[in-house]
Amino acid sequence: HLPLQATIVLTVIVAIAAFTDARKELIPNWLTLPVIIAAPIFWFFVVMPWGGVGSLLGLVLCAAVPYWLFRRGAWAGGDVKLFAAIGALVGGGAEGIQVGIEALLFTTMVAAAYALVRLAWEGKLIRTLANAFFLPLNPILPQKWRREVTPELMAKVRLGVPALVGTGIAVLLRYPMIWT
């Protein structure tokens, strides 16, 4: 299971990321990069040698989808590094890697729910859903029916707070005894 030390560090890191992302729209490198480096070392020397390999695997697996989305302009670089850090922290074993993947999934779900509520509040939900329906069809539609995606139609959702909620849900579902 996830060691208590890793759970505490994970909670602090994601909480600070949520705070800085909400206030400054930035997840700083000083927060994520030391964790990315130190977590595999922690798992290798403190917990178990093969845990370091699992930590590196968790890092790669938890950062793969965010990195792919970053390369397409959908996520920011700080979000990628945050999930790399989460994966490295929880990834000492197979169950930990699952926690990292679940944290990513729950974060995405929370962010999507927030985006839908925000779009509805701003009166843009129906137009956005219509655009989302037509966008995958653009390559096969005649030119006159295609919809252009302009920057004005794009909505940014900061992922720090959803990452805090999503990671919290993942850890609580997997390890409810940690918090009791």
C-alpha positions as MATLAB code, in Angstrom:
seq = 'HLPLQATIVLTVIVAIAAFTDARKELIPNWLTLPVIIAAPIFWFFVVMPWGGVGSLLGLVLCAAVPYWLFRRGAWAGGDVKLFAAIGALVGGGAEGIQVGIEALLFTTMVAAAYALVRLAWEGKLIRTLANAFFLPLNPILPQKWRREVTPELMAKVRLGVPALVGTGIAVLLRYPMIWT';
ca = [
       0.000    0.000    0.000;
       0.956    3.656   -0.222;
       3.314    4.612    2.605;
       2.066    7.340    4.928;
       5.067    9.542    4.052;
       4.195    9.410    0.353;
       0.529   10.142    1.111;
       1.455   13.214    3.150;
       3.855   14.510    0.501;
       1.297   13.806   -2.226;
      -1.387   15.744   -0.360;
       0.900   18.711    0.292;
       2.219   18.828   -3.289;
      -1.224   18.678   -4.894;
      -2.663   21.207   -2.417;
       0.154   23.692   -3.148;
      -0.301   23.080   -6.888;
      -4.037   23.785   -6.556;
      -3.366   26.991   -4.633;
      -0.712   28.343   -7.008;
      -2.709   27.327  -10.082;
      -5.848   29.045   -8.774;
      -3.974   32.203   -7.752;
      -1.272   32.595  -10.409;
      -2.377   30.164  -13.146;
       0.919   28.350  -12.712;
       2.145   25.077  -11.259;
       5.768   25.925  -10.480;
       8.758   23.779  -11.391;
      10.177   24.146   -7.857;
       7.170   22.164   -6.673;
       7.110   19.310   -9.174;
      10.679   18.719  -10.367;
      12.167   17.842   -6.937;
       9.377   15.290   -6.449;
       9.975   13.785   -9.878;
      13.640   13.300   -8.936;
      13.272   12.367   -5.249;
      10.276    9.997   -5.388;
      12.026    7.145   -7.257;
      15.006    7.503   -4.888;
      12.651    7.370   -1.882;
      10.921    4.262   -3.196;
      14.243    2.556   -3.997;
      16.101    3.235   -0.742;
      13.392    3.700    1.876;
      10.613    1.334    0.849;
      11.955   -1.369   -1.474;
      14.453   -1.533   -4.347;
      11.956   -2.594   -6.998;
       9.736    0.294   -5.832;
      12.112    2.720   -7.547;
      11.433    1.016  -10.867;
       7.699    1.112  -10.130;
       7.992    4.812   -9.310;
       9.640    5.503  -12.669;
       6.970    3.442  -14.399;
       4.249    5.365  -12.544;
       5.896    8.621  -13.601;
       5.856    7.632  -17.262;
       2.348    6.160  -17.253;
       0.743    9.041  -15.365;
       2.436   11.663  -17.543;
       1.842    9.972  -20.916;
      -1.714   11.172  -21.597;
      -1.135   14.667  -20.148;
       1.995   14.967  -22.304;
       0.062   13.898  -25.398;
      -2.594   16.523  -24.581;
       0.131   19.112  -23.926;
       1.640   18.463  -27.380;
      -1.773   19.226  -28.876;
      -2.175   22.444  -26.890;
      -4.936   21.113  -24.639;
      -2.993   20.972  -21.343;
      -0.266   23.120  -19.846;
       3.258   21.923  -19.082;
       2.792   22.337  -15.334;
      -0.122   19.890  -15.459;
       2.101   17.310  -17.164;
       4.812   17.715  -14.518;
       2.226   17.540  -11.730;
       0.961   14.179  -12.984;
       4.515   12.959  -13.497;
       5.152   13.842   -9.841;
       1.925   12.143   -8.738;
       2.850    9.014  -10.695;
       6.354    8.976   -9.225;
       5.034    9.401   -5.685;
       2.361    6.714   -5.805;
       3.968    4.401   -8.331;
       6.048    2.153   -6.098;
       3.873   -0.834   -6.972;
       1.042   -1.889   -9.261;
      -1.616   -0.654   -6.851;
       0.104    2.721   -6.556;
       0.269    3.106  -10.324;
      -3.477    2.441  -10.405;
      -3.957    5.266   -7.897;
      -2.032    7.598  -10.213;
      -4.090    6.606  -13.253;
      -7.303    6.945  -11.218;
      -6.171   10.388  -10.026;
      -5.746   11.402  -13.670;
      -9.170   10.001  -14.568;
     -10.956   11.654  -11.634;
      -9.157   14.944  -12.293;
     -10.342   14.900  -15.890;
     -13.893   14.120  -14.776;
     -13.918   16.953  -12.217;
     -12.471   19.390  -14.771;
     -15.047   18.340  -17.383;
     -17.923   18.744  -14.924;
     -16.608   22.167  -13.923;
     -16.264   23.192  -17.585;
     -19.849   22.145  -18.345;
     -21.203   24.082  -15.365;
     -19.126   27.136  -16.261;
     -20.239   27.045  -19.896;
     -23.875   26.720  -18.827;
     -23.457   29.625  -16.391;
     -21.959   31.789  -19.163;
     -24.689   30.775  -21.629;
     -22.229   29.070  -23.997;
     -23.024   25.397  -23.373;
     -25.334   24.673  -26.340;
     -23.072   26.438  -28.852;
     -20.006   24.663  -27.458;
     -21.674   21.236  -27.583;
     -22.774   21.883  -31.177;
     -19.211   22.831  -32.117;
     -17.872   19.759  -30.333;
     -20.270   17.587  -32.327;
     -19.177   19.027  -35.671;
     -15.434   19.307  -35.091;
     -14.626   15.599  -35.589;
     -16.667   15.722  -38.780;
     -14.738   18.698  -40.224;
     -12.308   16.608  -42.297;
     -15.133   14.856  -44.177;
     -17.609   17.739  -44.462;
     -17.734   20.053  -47.488;
     -15.812   23.286  -46.913;
     -18.964   25.419  -46.520;
     -20.269   23.264  -43.624;
     -17.031   23.104  -41.646;
     -16.693   24.911  -38.327;
     -13.533   26.776  -37.547;
     -12.194   26.634  -34.010;
     -11.020   30.109  -33.106;
      -9.218   30.933  -29.856;
     -12.363   32.750  -28.690;
     -14.266   29.456  -28.756;
     -11.681   27.694  -26.630;
     -12.175   27.700  -22.866;
      -9.287   27.174  -20.490;
      -9.778   25.168  -17.335;
      -7.034   25.337  -14.755;
      -6.321   21.794  -13.522;
      -4.751   22.457  -10.115;
      -7.974   22.362   -8.088;
      -9.481   19.467  -10.093;
      -6.181   17.598   -9.534;
      -6.524   18.114   -5.783;
     -10.092   16.803   -5.822;
      -9.346   13.957   -8.258;
      -6.237   12.806   -6.414;
      -8.079   12.994   -3.113;
     -10.883   10.829   -4.474;
      -8.411    8.290   -5.900;
      -6.456    7.996   -2.654;
      -9.572    7.842   -0.458;
     -11.195    5.165   -2.620;
      -8.060    3.035   -2.710;
      -6.894    3.604    0.874;
      -9.836    4.685    3.062;
      -7.977    3.567    6.203;
      -5.298    6.251    5.694;
      -7.680    9.021    6.693;
      -9.375    7.276    9.633;
];
